[in-house]
Amino acid sequence: TINAKYKQPLKGKACTKAGTEKHKCCEDAIKSANNPNVQSEVPYGKAGNVISENAMDAAKKAADKAYEAAKAMARQMKKSIAKMTKGVWAKAFFGKAGIFLKADVVVTNPDGSQSPLDFKFNCSGPGKMSAKQQRKYQKIFGTAAKIIGPPTF
């Protein structure tokens, strides 16, 4: 398992890598369960509309292109690639597709309402979500997202 693979506490890149792997593991499990009432990685526009797969693919391509251009620029200018590329992919991705929020998990309840869940795998302490991200969940769903992660697992 992922938890057995990493020894706590993790810091820096090791922490980020472990969190990414845990998030991907959860996403894969949700998708393989094929439950129509539980969806993973659902992108929403500001109006609460679900963003299409075609728009998502275009956004990913645009983000990859922007990231590679920033990396090339950093090399040409002999600057830090990490500094020159920070935030470039996300800004291009979210801007291109008009994505306002990408919900980690959306559960459709028996009454038709939807409950958002957000994975947070902080390396120390319970998961935390920024006020900005919570406001986005509030705008789309009318409620805050429930944080899922240690110690709530």
mmCIF file of C-alpha atoms in Angstrom:
data_model
loop_
_atom_site.group_PDB
_atom_site.id
_atom_site.type_symbol
_atom_site.label_atom_id
_atom_site.label_comp_id
_atom_site.label_asym_id
_atom_site.label_seq_id
_atom_site.Cartn_x
_atom_site.Cartn_y
_atom_site.Cartn_z
ATOM 1 C CA THR A 1 0.000 0.000 0.000
ATOM 2 C CA ILE A 2 0.991 3.622 -0.358
ATOM 3 C CA ASN A 3 1.028 4.236 3.407
ATOM 4 C CA ALA A 4 3.458 1.335 3.905
ATOM 5 C CA LYS A 5 5.666 2.681 1.124
ATOM 6 C CA TYR A 6 6.256 6.025 2.840
ATOM 7 C CA LYS A 7 7.478 6.625 6.345
ATOM 8 C CA GLN A 8 5.963 9.644 8.100
ATOM 9 C CA PRO A 9 6.683 12.468 8.501
ATOM 10 C CA LEU A 10 7.451 13.381 4.914
ATOM 11 C CA LYS A 11 8.524 16.812 3.735
ATOM 12 C CA GLY A 12 8.890 18.684 0.486
ATOM 13 C CA LYS A 13 8.868 16.724 -2.769
ATOM 14 C CA ALA A 14 8.501 13.360 -0.996
ATOM 15 C CA CYS A 15 5.358 14.652 0.725
ATOM 16 C CA THR A 16 3.944 15.979 -2.553
ATOM 17 C CA LYS A 17 4.698 12.701 -4.330
ATOM 18 C CA ALA A 18 3.039 10.615 -1.620
ATOM 19 C CA GLY A 19 -0.045 12.839 -1.652
ATOM 20 C CA THR A 20 -0.299 12.622 -5.444
ATOM 21 C CA GLU A 21 -0.048 8.822 -5.323
ATOM 22 C CA LYS A 22 -2.694 8.562 -2.593
ATOM 23 C CA HIS A 23 -5.006 10.892 -4.525
ATOM 24 C CA LYS A 24 -4.540 8.844 -7.723
ATOM 25 C CA CYS A 25 -5.193 5.596 -5.843
ATOM 26 C CA CYS A 26 -8.511 6.980 -4.546
ATOM 27 C CA GLU A 27 -9.464 8.305 -7.978
ATOM 28 C CA ASP A 28 -8.720 4.938 -9.622
ATOM 29 C CA ALA A 29 -10.755 3.053 -6.991
ATOM 30 C CA ILE A 30 -13.751 5.337 -7.517
ATOM 31 C CA LYS A 31 -13.594 4.973 -11.293
ATOM 32 C CA SER A 32 -13.159 1.183 -11.170
ATOM 33 C CA ALA A 33 -16.179 0.843 -8.835
ATOM 34 C CA ASN A 34 -18.267 2.264 -11.703
ATOM 35 C CA ASN A 35 -20.938 3.618 -9.353
ATOM 36 C CA PRO A 36 -23.029 6.203 -11.243
ATOM 37 C CA ASN A 37 -23.739 8.023 -7.962
ATOM 38 C CA VAL A 38 -20.058 8.613 -7.182
ATOM 39 C CA GLN A 39 -17.916 10.537 -9.657
ATOM 40 C CA SER A 40 -14.259 11.476 -9.480
ATOM 41 C CA GLU A 41 -12.444 14.579 -10.778
ATOM 42 C CA VAL A 42 -15.526 16.464 -11.957
ATOM 43 C CA PRO A 43 -14.753 19.849 -13.575
ATOM 44 C CA TYR A 44 -17.232 22.723 -13.175
ATOM 45 C CA GLY A 45 -17.502 26.136 -14.794
ATOM 46 C CA LYS A 46 -18.450 29.275 -12.819
ATOM 47 C CA ALA A 47 -22.136 28.795 -13.664
ATOM 48 C CA GLY A 48 -22.090 25.303 -12.120
ATOM 49 C CA ASN A 49 -22.014 23.537 -15.485
ATOM 50 C CA VAL A 50 -19.951 20.372 -15.907
ATOM 51 C CA ILE A 51 -17.095 20.955 -18.383
ATOM 52 C CA SER A 52 -17.010 18.555 -21.377
ATOM 53 C CA GLU A 53 -14.277 15.985 -21.993
ATOM 54 C CA ASN A 54 -13.363 17.762 -25.261
ATOM 55 C CA ALA A 55 -12.846 21.042 -23.398
ATOM 56 C CA MET A 56 -10.785 19.195 -20.772
ATOM 57 C CA ASP A 57 -8.576 17.589 -23.433
ATOM 58 C CA ALA A 58 -8.020 20.965 -25.108
ATOM 59 C CA ALA A 59 -7.172 22.521 -21.744
ATOM 60 C CA LYS A 60 -4.644 19.768 -20.948
ATOM 61 C CA LYS A 61 -2.951 20.235 -24.323
ATOM 62 C CA ALA A 62 -2.818 24.016 -23.862
ATOM 63 C CA ALA A 63 -1.421 23.616 -20.341
ATOM 64 C CA ASP A 64 1.238 21.139 -21.479
ATOM 65 C CA LYS A 65 2.239 23.521 -24.281
ATOM 66 C CA ALA A 66 2.428 26.516 -21.916
ATOM 67 C CA TYR A 67 4.497 24.521 -19.424
ATOM 68 C CA GLU A 68 6.955 23.344 -22.087
ATOM 69 C CA ALA A 69 7.274 26.913 -23.416
ATOM 70 C CA ALA A 70 8.015 28.214 -19.904
ATOM 71 C CA LYS A 71 10.584 25.448 -19.396
ATOM 72 C CA ALA A 72 12.285 26.277 -22.698
ATOM 73 C CA MET A 73 12.326 29.966 -21.768
ATOM 74 C CA ALA A 74 13.926 29.143 -18.412
ATOM 75 C CA ARG A 75 16.661 27.128 -20.130
ATOM 76 C CA GLN A 76 17.269 29.871 -22.677
ATOM 77 C CA MET A 77 17.496 32.524 -19.970
ATOM 78 C CA LYS A 78 19.487 30.192 -17.675
ATOM 79 C CA LYS A 79 16.906 30.668 -14.947
ATOM 80 C CA SER A 80 15.444 28.190 -12.482
ATOM 81 C CA ILE A 81 12.984 25.917 -14.289
ATOM 82 C CA ALA A 82 11.050 25.433 -11.054
ATOM 83 C CA LYS A 83 10.608 29.184 -10.580
ATOM 84 C CA MET A 84 9.807 29.897 -14.225
ATOM 85 C CA THR A 85 7.219 27.131 -14.482
ATOM 86 C CA LYS A 86 5.533 27.560 -11.089
ATOM 87 C CA GLY A 87 1.794 27.865 -11.603
ATOM 88 C CA VAL A 88 2.061 27.964 -15.412
ATOM 89 C CA TRP A 89 0.365 24.626 -16.063
ATOM 90 C CA ALA A 90 -2.533 25.232 -13.654
ATOM 91 C CA LYS A 91 -3.152 28.775 -14.898
ATOM 92 C CA ALA A 92 -3.258 27.617 -18.526
ATOM 93 C CA PHE A 93 -5.354 24.548 -17.713
ATOM 94 C CA PHE A 94 -8.018 26.284 -15.646
ATOM 95 C CA GLY A 95 -8.105 29.361 -17.893
ATOM 96 C CA LYS A 96 -8.370 27.526 -21.220
ATOM 97 C CA ALA A 97 -11.328 25.312 -20.311
ATOM 98 C CA GLY A 98 -13.080 27.904 -18.165
ATOM 99 C CA ILE A 99 -12.746 25.574 -15.209
ATOM 100 C CA PHE A 100 -13.752 27.168 -11.938
ATOM 101 C CA LEU A 101 -13.482 24.074 -9.729
ATOM 102 C CA LYS A 102 -12.444 20.472 -10.201
ATOM 103 C CA ALA A 103 -14.186 18.455 -7.503
ATOM 104 C CA ASP A 104 -12.265 15.415 -6.287
ATOM 105 C CA VAL A 105 -15.470 13.461 -5.619
ATOM 106 C CA VAL A 106 -19.147 14.216 -6.160
ATOM 107 C CA VAL A 107 -21.727 11.936 -4.527
ATOM 108 C CA THR A 108 -25.299 12.087 -5.819
ATOM 109 C CA ASN A 109 -27.602 11.482 -2.862
ATOM 110 C CA PRO A 110 -30.927 9.567 -3.049
ATOM 111 C CA ASP A 111 -32.817 12.892 -3.072
ATOM 112 C CA GLY A 112 -30.809 14.082 -6.106
ATOM 113 C CA SER A 113 -28.698 16.584 -4.187
ATOM 114 C CA GLN A 114 -24.939 16.384 -4.549
ATOM 115 C CA SER A 115 -22.300 16.238 -1.837
ATOM 116 C CA PRO A 116 -18.708 17.209 -2.661
ATOM 117 C CA LEU A 117 -15.714 15.525 -1.068
ATOM 118 C CA ASP A 118 -12.124 16.706 -1.317
ATOM 119 C CA PHE A 119 -9.022 14.624 -0.679
ATOM 120 C CA LYS A 120 -6.351 16.232 1.480
ATOM 121 C CA PHE A 121 -3.262 14.231 2.317
ATOM 122 C CA ASN A 122 -1.256 16.618 4.452
ATOM 123 C CA CYS A 123 1.992 15.141 5.725
ATOM 124 C CA SER A 124 1.463 16.500 9.201
ATOM 125 C CA GLY A 125 -1.836 17.145 10.873
ATOM 126 C CA PRO A 126 -5.334 16.896 9.454
ATOM 127 C CA GLY A 127 -6.187 17.938 5.914
ATOM 128 C CA LYS A 128 -6.762 21.641 5.337
ATOM 129 C CA MET A 129 -8.495 23.496 2.554
ATOM 130 C CA SER A 130 -7.999 27.122 1.606
ATOM 131 C CA ALA A 131 -10.852 29.560 2.129
ATOM 132 C CA LYS A 132 -10.797 30.269 -1.626
ATOM 133 C CA GLN A 133 -11.329 26.600 -2.477
ATOM 134 C CA GLN A 134 -14.119 26.309 0.112
ATOM 135 C CA ARG A 135 -15.843 29.364 -1.421
ATOM 136 C CA LYS A 136 -15.725 27.660 -4.815
ATOM 137 C CA TYR A 137 -17.378 24.533 -3.422
ATOM 138 C CA GLN A 138 -19.961 26.727 -1.684
ATOM 139 C CA LYS A 139 -20.745 28.546 -4.958
ATOM 140 C CA ILE A 140 -21.154 25.356 -7.026
ATOM 141 C CA PHE A 141 -22.808 23.065 -4.467
ATOM 142 C CA GLY A 142 -24.279 25.452 -1.904
ATOM 143 C CA THR A 143 -22.291 23.654 0.768
ATOM 144 C CA ALA A 144 -18.716 23.172 1.880
ATOM 145 C CA ALA A 145 -16.810 20.100 0.759
ATOM 146 C CA LYS A 146 -16.127 17.409 3.317
ATOM 147 C CA ILE A 147 -12.388 16.839 3.610
ATOM 148 C CA ILE A 148 -11.350 13.207 3.246
ATOM 149 C CA GLY A 149 -7.911 12.127 4.404
ATOM 150 C CA PRO A 150 -5.999 11.256 7.524
ATOM 151 C CA PRO A 151 -7.291 10.986 10.179
ATOM 152 C CA THR A 152 -10.790 10.738 8.608
ATOM 153 C CA PHE A 153 -9.983 7.515 6.742
#
